Short mmCIF file of C-alpha atoms in Angstrom, two decimals:
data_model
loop_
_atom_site.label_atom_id
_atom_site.label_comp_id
_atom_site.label_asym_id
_atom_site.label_seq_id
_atom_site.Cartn_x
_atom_site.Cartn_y
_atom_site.Cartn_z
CA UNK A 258 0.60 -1.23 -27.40
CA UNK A 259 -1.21 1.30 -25.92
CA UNK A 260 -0.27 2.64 -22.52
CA UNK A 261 -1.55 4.85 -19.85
CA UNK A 262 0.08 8.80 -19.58
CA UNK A 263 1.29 8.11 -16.44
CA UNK A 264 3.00 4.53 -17.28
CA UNK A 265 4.33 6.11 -20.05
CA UNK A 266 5.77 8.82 -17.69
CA UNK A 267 7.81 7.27 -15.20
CA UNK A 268 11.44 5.78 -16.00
CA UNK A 269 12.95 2.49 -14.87
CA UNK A 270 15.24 3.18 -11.56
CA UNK A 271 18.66 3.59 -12.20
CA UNK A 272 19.75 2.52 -9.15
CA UNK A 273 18.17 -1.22 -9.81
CA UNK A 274 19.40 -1.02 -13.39
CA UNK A 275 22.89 -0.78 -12.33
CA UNK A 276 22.75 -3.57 -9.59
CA UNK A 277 21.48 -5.62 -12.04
CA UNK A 278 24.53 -4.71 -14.54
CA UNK A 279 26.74 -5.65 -12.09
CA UNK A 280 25.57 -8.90 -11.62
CA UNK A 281 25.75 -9.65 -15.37
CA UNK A 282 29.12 -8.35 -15.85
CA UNK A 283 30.38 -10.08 -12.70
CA UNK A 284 28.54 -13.53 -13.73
CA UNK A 285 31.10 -12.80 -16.91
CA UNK A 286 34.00 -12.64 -14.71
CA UNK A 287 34.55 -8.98 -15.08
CA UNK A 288 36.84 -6.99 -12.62
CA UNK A 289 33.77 -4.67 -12.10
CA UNK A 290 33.71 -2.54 -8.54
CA UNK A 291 30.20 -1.48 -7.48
CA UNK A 292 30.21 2.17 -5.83
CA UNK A 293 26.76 2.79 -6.76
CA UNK A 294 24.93 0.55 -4.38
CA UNK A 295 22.89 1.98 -1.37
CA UNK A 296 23.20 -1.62 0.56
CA UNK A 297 25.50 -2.35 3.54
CA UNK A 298 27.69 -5.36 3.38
CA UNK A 299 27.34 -6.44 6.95
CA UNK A 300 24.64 -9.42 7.98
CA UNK A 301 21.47 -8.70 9.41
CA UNK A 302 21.36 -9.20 12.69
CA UNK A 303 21.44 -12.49 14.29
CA UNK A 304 18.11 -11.96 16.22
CA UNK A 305 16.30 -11.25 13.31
CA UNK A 306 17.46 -14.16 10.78
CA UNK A 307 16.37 -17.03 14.08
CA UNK A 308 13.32 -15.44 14.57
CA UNK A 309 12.04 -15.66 10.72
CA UNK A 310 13.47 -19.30 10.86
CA UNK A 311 11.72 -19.86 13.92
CA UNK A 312 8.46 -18.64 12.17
CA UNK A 313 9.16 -20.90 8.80
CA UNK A 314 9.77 -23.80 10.88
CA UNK A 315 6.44 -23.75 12.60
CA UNK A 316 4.87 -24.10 9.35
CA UNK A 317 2.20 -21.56 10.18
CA UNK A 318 3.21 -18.75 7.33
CA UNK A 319 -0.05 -16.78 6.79
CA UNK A 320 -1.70 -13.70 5.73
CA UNK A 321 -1.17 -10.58 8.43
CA UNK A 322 -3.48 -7.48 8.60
CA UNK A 323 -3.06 -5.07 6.20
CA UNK A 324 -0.90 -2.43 8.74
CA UNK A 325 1.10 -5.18 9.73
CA UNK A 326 1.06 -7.98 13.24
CA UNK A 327 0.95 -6.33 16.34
CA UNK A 328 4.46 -7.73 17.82
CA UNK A 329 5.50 -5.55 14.73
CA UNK A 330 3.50 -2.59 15.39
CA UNK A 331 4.06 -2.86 19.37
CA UNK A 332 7.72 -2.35 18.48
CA UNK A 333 7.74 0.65 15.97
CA UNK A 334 5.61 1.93 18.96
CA UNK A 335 8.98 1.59 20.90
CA UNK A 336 10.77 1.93 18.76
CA UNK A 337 9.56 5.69 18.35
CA UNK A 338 9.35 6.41 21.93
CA UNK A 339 13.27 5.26 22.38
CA UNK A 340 14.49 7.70 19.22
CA UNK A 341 11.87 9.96 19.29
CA UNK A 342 10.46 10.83 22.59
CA UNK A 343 6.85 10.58 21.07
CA UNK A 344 4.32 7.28 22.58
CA UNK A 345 1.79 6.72 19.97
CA UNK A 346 -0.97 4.01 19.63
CA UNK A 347 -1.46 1.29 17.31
CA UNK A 348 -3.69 3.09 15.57
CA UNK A 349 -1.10 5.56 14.38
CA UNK A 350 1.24 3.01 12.68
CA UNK A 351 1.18 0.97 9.36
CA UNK A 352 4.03 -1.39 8.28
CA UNK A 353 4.61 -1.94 4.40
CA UNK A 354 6.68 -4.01 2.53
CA UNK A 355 10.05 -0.97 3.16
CA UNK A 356 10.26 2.55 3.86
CA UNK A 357 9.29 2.95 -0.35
CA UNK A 358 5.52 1.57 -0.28
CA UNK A 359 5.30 3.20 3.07
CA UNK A 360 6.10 6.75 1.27
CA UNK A 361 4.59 5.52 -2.05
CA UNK A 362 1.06 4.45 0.26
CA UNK A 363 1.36 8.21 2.20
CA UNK A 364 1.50 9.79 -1.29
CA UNK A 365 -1.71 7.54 -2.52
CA UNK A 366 -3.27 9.25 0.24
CA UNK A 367 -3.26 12.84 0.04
CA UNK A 368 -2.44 13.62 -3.15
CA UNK A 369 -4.99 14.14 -5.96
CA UNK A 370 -4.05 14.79 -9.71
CA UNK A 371 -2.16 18.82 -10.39
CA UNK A 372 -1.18 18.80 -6.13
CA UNK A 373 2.08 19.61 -5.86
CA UNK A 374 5.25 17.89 -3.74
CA UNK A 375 8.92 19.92 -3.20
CA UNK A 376 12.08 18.25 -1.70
CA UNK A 377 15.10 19.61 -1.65
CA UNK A 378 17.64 18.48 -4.23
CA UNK A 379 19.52 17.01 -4.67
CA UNK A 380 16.93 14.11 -4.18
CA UNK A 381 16.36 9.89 -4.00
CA UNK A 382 15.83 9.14 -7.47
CA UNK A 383 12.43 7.84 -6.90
CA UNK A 384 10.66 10.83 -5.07
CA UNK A 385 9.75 12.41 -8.45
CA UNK A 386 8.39 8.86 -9.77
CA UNK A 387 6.79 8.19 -6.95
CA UNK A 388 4.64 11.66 -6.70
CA UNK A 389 4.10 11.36 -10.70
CA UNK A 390 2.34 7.99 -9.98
CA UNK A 391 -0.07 9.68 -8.49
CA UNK A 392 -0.99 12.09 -10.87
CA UNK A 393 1.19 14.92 -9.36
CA UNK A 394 3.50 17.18 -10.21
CA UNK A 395 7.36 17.03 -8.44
CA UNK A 396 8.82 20.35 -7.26
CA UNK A 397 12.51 19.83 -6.48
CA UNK A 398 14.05 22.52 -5.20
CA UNK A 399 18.15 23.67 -5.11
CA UNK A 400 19.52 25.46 -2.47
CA UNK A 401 20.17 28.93 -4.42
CA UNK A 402 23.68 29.06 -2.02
CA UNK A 403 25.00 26.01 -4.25
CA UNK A 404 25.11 24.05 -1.38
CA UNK A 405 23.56 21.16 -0.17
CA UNK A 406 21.57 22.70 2.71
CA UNK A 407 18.43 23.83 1.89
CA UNK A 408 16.79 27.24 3.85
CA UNK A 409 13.45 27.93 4.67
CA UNK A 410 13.55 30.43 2.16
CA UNK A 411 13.93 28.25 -0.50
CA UNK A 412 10.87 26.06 0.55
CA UNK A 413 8.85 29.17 0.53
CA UNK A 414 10.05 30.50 -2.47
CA UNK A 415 8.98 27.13 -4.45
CA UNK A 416 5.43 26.71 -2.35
CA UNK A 417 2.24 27.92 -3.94
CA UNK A 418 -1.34 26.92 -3.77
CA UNK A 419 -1.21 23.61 -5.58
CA UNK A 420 1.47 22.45 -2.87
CA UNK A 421 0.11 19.68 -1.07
CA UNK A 422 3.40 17.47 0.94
CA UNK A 423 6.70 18.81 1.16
CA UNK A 424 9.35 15.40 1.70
CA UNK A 425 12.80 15.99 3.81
CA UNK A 426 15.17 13.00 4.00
CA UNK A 427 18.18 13.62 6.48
CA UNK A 428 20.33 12.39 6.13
CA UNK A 429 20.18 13.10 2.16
CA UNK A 430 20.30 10.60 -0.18
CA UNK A 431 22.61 11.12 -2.25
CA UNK A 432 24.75 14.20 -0.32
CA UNK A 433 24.91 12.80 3.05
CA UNK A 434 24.14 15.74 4.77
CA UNK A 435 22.46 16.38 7.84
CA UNK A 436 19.84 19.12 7.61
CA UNK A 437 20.29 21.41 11.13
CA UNK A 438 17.66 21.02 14.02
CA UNK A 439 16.67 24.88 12.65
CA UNK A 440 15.76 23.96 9.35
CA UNK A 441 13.96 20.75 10.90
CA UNK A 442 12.23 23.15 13.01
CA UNK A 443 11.33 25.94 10.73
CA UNK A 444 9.42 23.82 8.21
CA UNK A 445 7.36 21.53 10.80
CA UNK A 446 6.48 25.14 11.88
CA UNK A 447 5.91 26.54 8.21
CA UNK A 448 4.34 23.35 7.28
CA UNK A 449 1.52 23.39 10.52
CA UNK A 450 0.94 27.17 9.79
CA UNK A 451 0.33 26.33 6.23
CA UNK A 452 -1.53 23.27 6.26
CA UNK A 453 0.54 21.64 4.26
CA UNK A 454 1.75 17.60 4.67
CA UNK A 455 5.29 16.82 5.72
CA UNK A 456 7.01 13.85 5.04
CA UNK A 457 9.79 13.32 6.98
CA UNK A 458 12.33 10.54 5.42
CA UNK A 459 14.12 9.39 8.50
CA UNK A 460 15.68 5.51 6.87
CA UNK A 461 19.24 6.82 7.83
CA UNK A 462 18.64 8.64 10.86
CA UNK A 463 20.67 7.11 13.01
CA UNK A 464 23.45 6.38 10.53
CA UNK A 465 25.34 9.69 11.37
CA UNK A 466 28.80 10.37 12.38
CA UNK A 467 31.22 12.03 14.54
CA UNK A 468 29.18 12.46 17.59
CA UNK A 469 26.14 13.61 15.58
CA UNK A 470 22.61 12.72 17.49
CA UNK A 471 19.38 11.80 15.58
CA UNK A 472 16.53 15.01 15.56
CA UNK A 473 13.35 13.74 16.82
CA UNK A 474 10.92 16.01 14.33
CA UNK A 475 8.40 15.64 17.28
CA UNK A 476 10.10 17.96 19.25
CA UNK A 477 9.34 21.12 17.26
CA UNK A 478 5.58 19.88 16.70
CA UNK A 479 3.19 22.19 18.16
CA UNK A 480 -0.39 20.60 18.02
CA UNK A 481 -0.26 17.14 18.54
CA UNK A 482 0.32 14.26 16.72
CA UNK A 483 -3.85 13.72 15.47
CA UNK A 484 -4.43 17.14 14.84
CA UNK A 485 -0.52 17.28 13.05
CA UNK A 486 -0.17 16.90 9.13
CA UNK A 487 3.42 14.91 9.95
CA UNK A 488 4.23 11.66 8.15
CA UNK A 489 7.13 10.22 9.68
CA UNK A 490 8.96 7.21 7.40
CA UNK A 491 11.52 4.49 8.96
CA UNK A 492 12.62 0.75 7.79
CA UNK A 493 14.89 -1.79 9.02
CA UNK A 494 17.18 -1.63 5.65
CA UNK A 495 19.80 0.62 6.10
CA UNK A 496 20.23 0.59 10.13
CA UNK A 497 20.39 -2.99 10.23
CA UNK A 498 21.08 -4.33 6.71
CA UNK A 499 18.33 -5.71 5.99
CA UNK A 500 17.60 -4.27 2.63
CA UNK A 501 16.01 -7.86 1.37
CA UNK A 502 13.56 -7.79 4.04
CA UNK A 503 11.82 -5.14 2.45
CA UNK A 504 10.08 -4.09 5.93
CA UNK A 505 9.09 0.06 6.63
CA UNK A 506 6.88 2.15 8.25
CA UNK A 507 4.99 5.02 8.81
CA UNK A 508 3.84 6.86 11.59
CA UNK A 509 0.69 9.56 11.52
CA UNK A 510 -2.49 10.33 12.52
CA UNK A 511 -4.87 7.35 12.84
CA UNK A 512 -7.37 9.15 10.43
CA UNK A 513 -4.48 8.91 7.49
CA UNK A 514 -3.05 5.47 8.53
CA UNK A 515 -6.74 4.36 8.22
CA UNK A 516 -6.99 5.49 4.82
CA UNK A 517 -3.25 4.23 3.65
CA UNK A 518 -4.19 0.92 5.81
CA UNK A 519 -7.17 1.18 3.14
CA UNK A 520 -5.29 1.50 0.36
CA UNK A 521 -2.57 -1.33 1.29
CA UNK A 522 -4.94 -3.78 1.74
CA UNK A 523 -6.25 -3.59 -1.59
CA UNK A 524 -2.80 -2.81 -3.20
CA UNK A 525 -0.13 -5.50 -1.66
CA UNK A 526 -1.68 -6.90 1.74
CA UNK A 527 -0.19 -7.05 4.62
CA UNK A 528 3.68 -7.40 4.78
CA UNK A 529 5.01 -11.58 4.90
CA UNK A 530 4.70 -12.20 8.04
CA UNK A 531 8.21 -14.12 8.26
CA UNK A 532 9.58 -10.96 7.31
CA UNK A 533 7.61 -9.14 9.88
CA UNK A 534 8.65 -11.46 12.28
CA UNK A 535 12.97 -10.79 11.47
CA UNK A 536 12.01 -6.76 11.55
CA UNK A 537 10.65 -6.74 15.38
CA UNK A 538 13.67 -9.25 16.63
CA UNK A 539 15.96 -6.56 15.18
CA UNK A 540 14.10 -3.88 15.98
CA UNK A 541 13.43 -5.45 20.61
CA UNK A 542 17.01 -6.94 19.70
CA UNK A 543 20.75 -5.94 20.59
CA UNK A 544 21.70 -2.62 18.67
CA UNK A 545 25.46 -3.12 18.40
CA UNK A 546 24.97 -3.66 14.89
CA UNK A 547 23.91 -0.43 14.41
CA UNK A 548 26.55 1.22 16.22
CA UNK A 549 29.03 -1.34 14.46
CA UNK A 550 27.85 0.02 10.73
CA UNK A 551 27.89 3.30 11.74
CA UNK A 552 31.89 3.17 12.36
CA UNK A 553 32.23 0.92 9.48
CA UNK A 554 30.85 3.63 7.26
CA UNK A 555 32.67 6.54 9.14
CA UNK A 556 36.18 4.26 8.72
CA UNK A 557 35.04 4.09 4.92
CA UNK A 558 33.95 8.07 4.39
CA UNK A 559 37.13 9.25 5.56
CA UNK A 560 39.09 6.79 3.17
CA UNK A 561 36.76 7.97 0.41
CA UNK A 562 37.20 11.75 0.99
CA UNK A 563 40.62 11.56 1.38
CA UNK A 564 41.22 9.48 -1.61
CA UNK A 565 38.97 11.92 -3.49
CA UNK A 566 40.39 15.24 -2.19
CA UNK A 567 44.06 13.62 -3.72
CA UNK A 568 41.97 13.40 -7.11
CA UNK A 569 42.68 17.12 -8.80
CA UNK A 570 39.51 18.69 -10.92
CA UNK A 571 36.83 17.03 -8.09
CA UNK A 572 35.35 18.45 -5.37
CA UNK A 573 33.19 16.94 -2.59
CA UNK A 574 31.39 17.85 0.22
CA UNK A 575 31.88 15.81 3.51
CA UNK A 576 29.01 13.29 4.49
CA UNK A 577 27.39 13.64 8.12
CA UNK A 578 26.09 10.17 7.36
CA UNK A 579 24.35 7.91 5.26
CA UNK A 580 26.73 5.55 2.74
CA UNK A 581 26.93 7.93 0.23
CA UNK A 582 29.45 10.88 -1.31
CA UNK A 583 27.82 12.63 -4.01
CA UNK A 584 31.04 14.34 -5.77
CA UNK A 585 31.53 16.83 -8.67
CA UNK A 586 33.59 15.66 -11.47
CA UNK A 587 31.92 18.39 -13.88
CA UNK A 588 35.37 19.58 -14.61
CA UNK A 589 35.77 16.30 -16.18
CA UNK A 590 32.31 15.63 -17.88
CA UNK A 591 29.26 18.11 -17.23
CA UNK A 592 26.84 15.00 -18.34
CA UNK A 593 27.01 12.45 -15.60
CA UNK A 594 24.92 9.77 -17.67
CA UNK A 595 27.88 9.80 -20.35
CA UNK A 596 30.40 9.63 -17.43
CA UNK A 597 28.94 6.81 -15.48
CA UNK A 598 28.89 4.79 -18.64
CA UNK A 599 32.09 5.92 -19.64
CA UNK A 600 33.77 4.66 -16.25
CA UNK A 601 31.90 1.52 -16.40
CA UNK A 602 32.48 0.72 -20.08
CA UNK A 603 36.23 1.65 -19.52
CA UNK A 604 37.72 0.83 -15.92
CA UNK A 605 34.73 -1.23 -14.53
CA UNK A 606 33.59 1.07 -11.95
CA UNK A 607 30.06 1.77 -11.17
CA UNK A 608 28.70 5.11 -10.26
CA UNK A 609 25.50 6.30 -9.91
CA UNK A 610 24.93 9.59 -12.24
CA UNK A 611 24.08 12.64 -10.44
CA UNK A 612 21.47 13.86 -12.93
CA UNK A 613 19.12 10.76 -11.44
CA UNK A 614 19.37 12.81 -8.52
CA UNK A 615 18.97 16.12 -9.97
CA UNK A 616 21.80 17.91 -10.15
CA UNK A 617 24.32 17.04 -13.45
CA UNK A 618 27.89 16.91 -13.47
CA UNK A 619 28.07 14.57 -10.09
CA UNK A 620 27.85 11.39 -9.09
CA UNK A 621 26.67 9.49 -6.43
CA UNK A 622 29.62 6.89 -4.43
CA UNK A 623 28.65 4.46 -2.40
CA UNK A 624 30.54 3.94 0.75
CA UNK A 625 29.02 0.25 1.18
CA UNK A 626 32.12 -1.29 -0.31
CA UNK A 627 35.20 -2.50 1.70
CA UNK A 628 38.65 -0.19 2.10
CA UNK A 629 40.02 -1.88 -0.76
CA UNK A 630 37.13 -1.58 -2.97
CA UNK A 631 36.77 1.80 -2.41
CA UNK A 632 40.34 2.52 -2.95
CA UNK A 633 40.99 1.00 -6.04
CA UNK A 634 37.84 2.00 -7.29
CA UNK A 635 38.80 5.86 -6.80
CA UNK A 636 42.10 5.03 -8.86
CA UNK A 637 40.58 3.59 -11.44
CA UNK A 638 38.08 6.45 -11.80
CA UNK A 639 41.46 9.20 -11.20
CA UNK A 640 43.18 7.03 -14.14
CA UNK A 641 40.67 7.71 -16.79
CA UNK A 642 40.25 10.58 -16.46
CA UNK A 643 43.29 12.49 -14.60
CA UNK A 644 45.62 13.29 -17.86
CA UNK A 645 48.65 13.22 -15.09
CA UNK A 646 48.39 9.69 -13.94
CA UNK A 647 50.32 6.86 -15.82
CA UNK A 648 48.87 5.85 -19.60
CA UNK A 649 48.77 2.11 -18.30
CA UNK A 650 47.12 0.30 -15.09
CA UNK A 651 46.35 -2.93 -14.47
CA UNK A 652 43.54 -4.59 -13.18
CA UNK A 653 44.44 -8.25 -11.68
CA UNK A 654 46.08 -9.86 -14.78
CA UNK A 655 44.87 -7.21 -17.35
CA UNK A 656 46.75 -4.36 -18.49
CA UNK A 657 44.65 -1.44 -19.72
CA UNK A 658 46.40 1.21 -21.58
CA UNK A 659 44.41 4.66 -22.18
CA UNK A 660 44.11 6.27 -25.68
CA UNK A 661 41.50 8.42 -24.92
CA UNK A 662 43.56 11.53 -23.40
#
């Protein structure tokens, strides 16, 4: 079979791949415990599953424009004048089917084959994909301090005349750190003065913790937003668990949401407008569930950190939000790949490998789960690989014994 370079080029997502090993094992009846997934457990909200039934009980389920119905549009226009201080038109908005073909659509864009794109890793698995389906080149970029926050410096360092968009998601997927309002501010200002495009990631913006406030990008922009090179990306999947609905956004100038409107029409259509319909009732709807998730998922970082800073040989970096903990066990296993499969194949726990991310010897945890899954899931992971814990543990009715350390 003969296949083009670029289909030949990009990789199946991990992330997927593992969801869907889950649901095999567990259709088996395995003990398995998911801390890979990126999907909250709570309901979507109640105002947004009666208005899509509302919709489907009319009967009238048809096609919507290409950037999505105006009730939709009308209330990402809120939307971004409640969390980010900016009013924008219409004409400066497109809705896609999620936050990925809004990014994936941006990318379509402006890029043209040998351009360039940097983001900071460690980075969403699919950034690099998602630029390569273009027919350009990924530039990730780690923070030469070993941390997780990225500087200015080390934008500029990786920036050169083929670089085209630079991407910033805070909070990071897969870290959970918050990048500073100074670094938010330097690089709007580095990007304007360059000419360069800025994508700005925002699906977990306002899934931050202790106290922590969402940064409105806006508020460092300097021209304004039609004359600005500024890409901003939401959804309704993480904030309000509505991952299935598979509703995002952009917001830009209304010369480049012309041209991704363009390209969307020809590519997917307009979003289902039943799903449309669930996004602007949660969206115009009460917010307590956000608030509610984002205590859930403090409740569940703090069990997770402490379980993990008990675990000898790890070491992990606190999340300021998100649903994630992306956690060294190099002193264990330096390839992450072999020691995701290794945990999985031997205690039934599912991680995400931190080489997906860009950065070996970690991986990803997922926060998602309940107390007790995240618990036991930590102590199965400490007993196969801690040579101090007890040779034998047992899973419901099983008893494992190790005789591999």
């Amino acid at each position: 079979m003969s296949l083009s370079i670029i289909g030949r080029s990009i990789s199946e997502s991990v992330t997927l791949k593992l969801n869907e090993t889950a649901a095999i094992l567990r259709a088996k009846g395995e003990p398995v415990i998911h801390l890979g997934i990126g999907e909250p457990k709570s309901k979507a909200p109640l105002d947004a599953i009666t208005a899509a039934a509302s919709l489907l009980n009319t009967g009238e389920i048809r096609y919507t424009p290409a950037d999505g119905i105006p009730a939709l549009k009308q209330a990402i226009i809120r939307y971004t004048g409640d969390m980010y201080g900016r009013i924008v038109s219409p004409q400066n908005v497109i809705a896609s089917g999620g936050a990925k073909q809004a990014i994936m659509v941006a990318l379509q864009a402006i890029l043209n084959p040998q351009d360039e794109v940097i983001f900071p890793a460690p980075y969403w698995v699919s950034y690099p994909e998602m630029v390569k389906l273009c027919g350009a080149i990924p530039v990730p970029v780690l923070p030469e301090d070993g941390s997780f926050y990225p500087t200015l410096l080390d934008i500029e360092r990786a920036t050169g005349s083929n670089t085209k968009a630079i991407i910033i998601n805070s909070p990071n997927n897969p870290t959970g750190v918050m990048y500073s309002e100074q670094f938010i501010s330097e690089i709007i200002d580095f990007c304007e003065k360059r000419g360069i495009y800025l994508i700005m990631d925002d699906i977990y913006h306002r899934l931050i913790f202790n106290g922590k406030k969402p940064i409105s990008c806006y508020n460092f922009l300097k021209s304004g937003i039609e004359d600005s090179k500024l890409i901003v990306i939401n959804g309704v999947s993480k904030q309000y668990a509505m991952t299935g609905f598979r509703i995002g956004w952009a917001v830009a100038n209304k010369k480049l949401i012309e041209c991704m409107t363009n390209i969307q029409s020809h590519q997917t259509s307009g979003p289902s407008v039943v799903l449309q319909a669930a996004a602007v009732a949660a969206i115009t709807g009460i917010q307590s569930g956000v608030t509610n998730l984002c205590i859930t998922l403090q409740n569940n970082t703090n069990v997770m950190m402490d379980q993990l800073n008990s675990f000898e040989g790890v070491r992990a970096t606190r999340p300021d939000g998100t649903f994630y903990c992306f956690v060294d066990f190099s002193h264990y296993n330096k390839d992450s790949s072999k020691l995701a499969y290794f945990l999985l194949d031997k205690v039934r726990v599912i991680t995400v490998p931190g080489k997906e991310f860009g950065l070996d010897g970690y991986l990803r945890l997922s926060t998602c789960g309940s107390i007790k899954d995240i618990t036991q899931g930590i102590e199965r992971i400490k007993w196969a690989l801690d040579p101090n814990s007890p040779n034998e543990l047992f899973i419901g009715d099983r008893k494992l014994v190790r005789d591999w350390l």
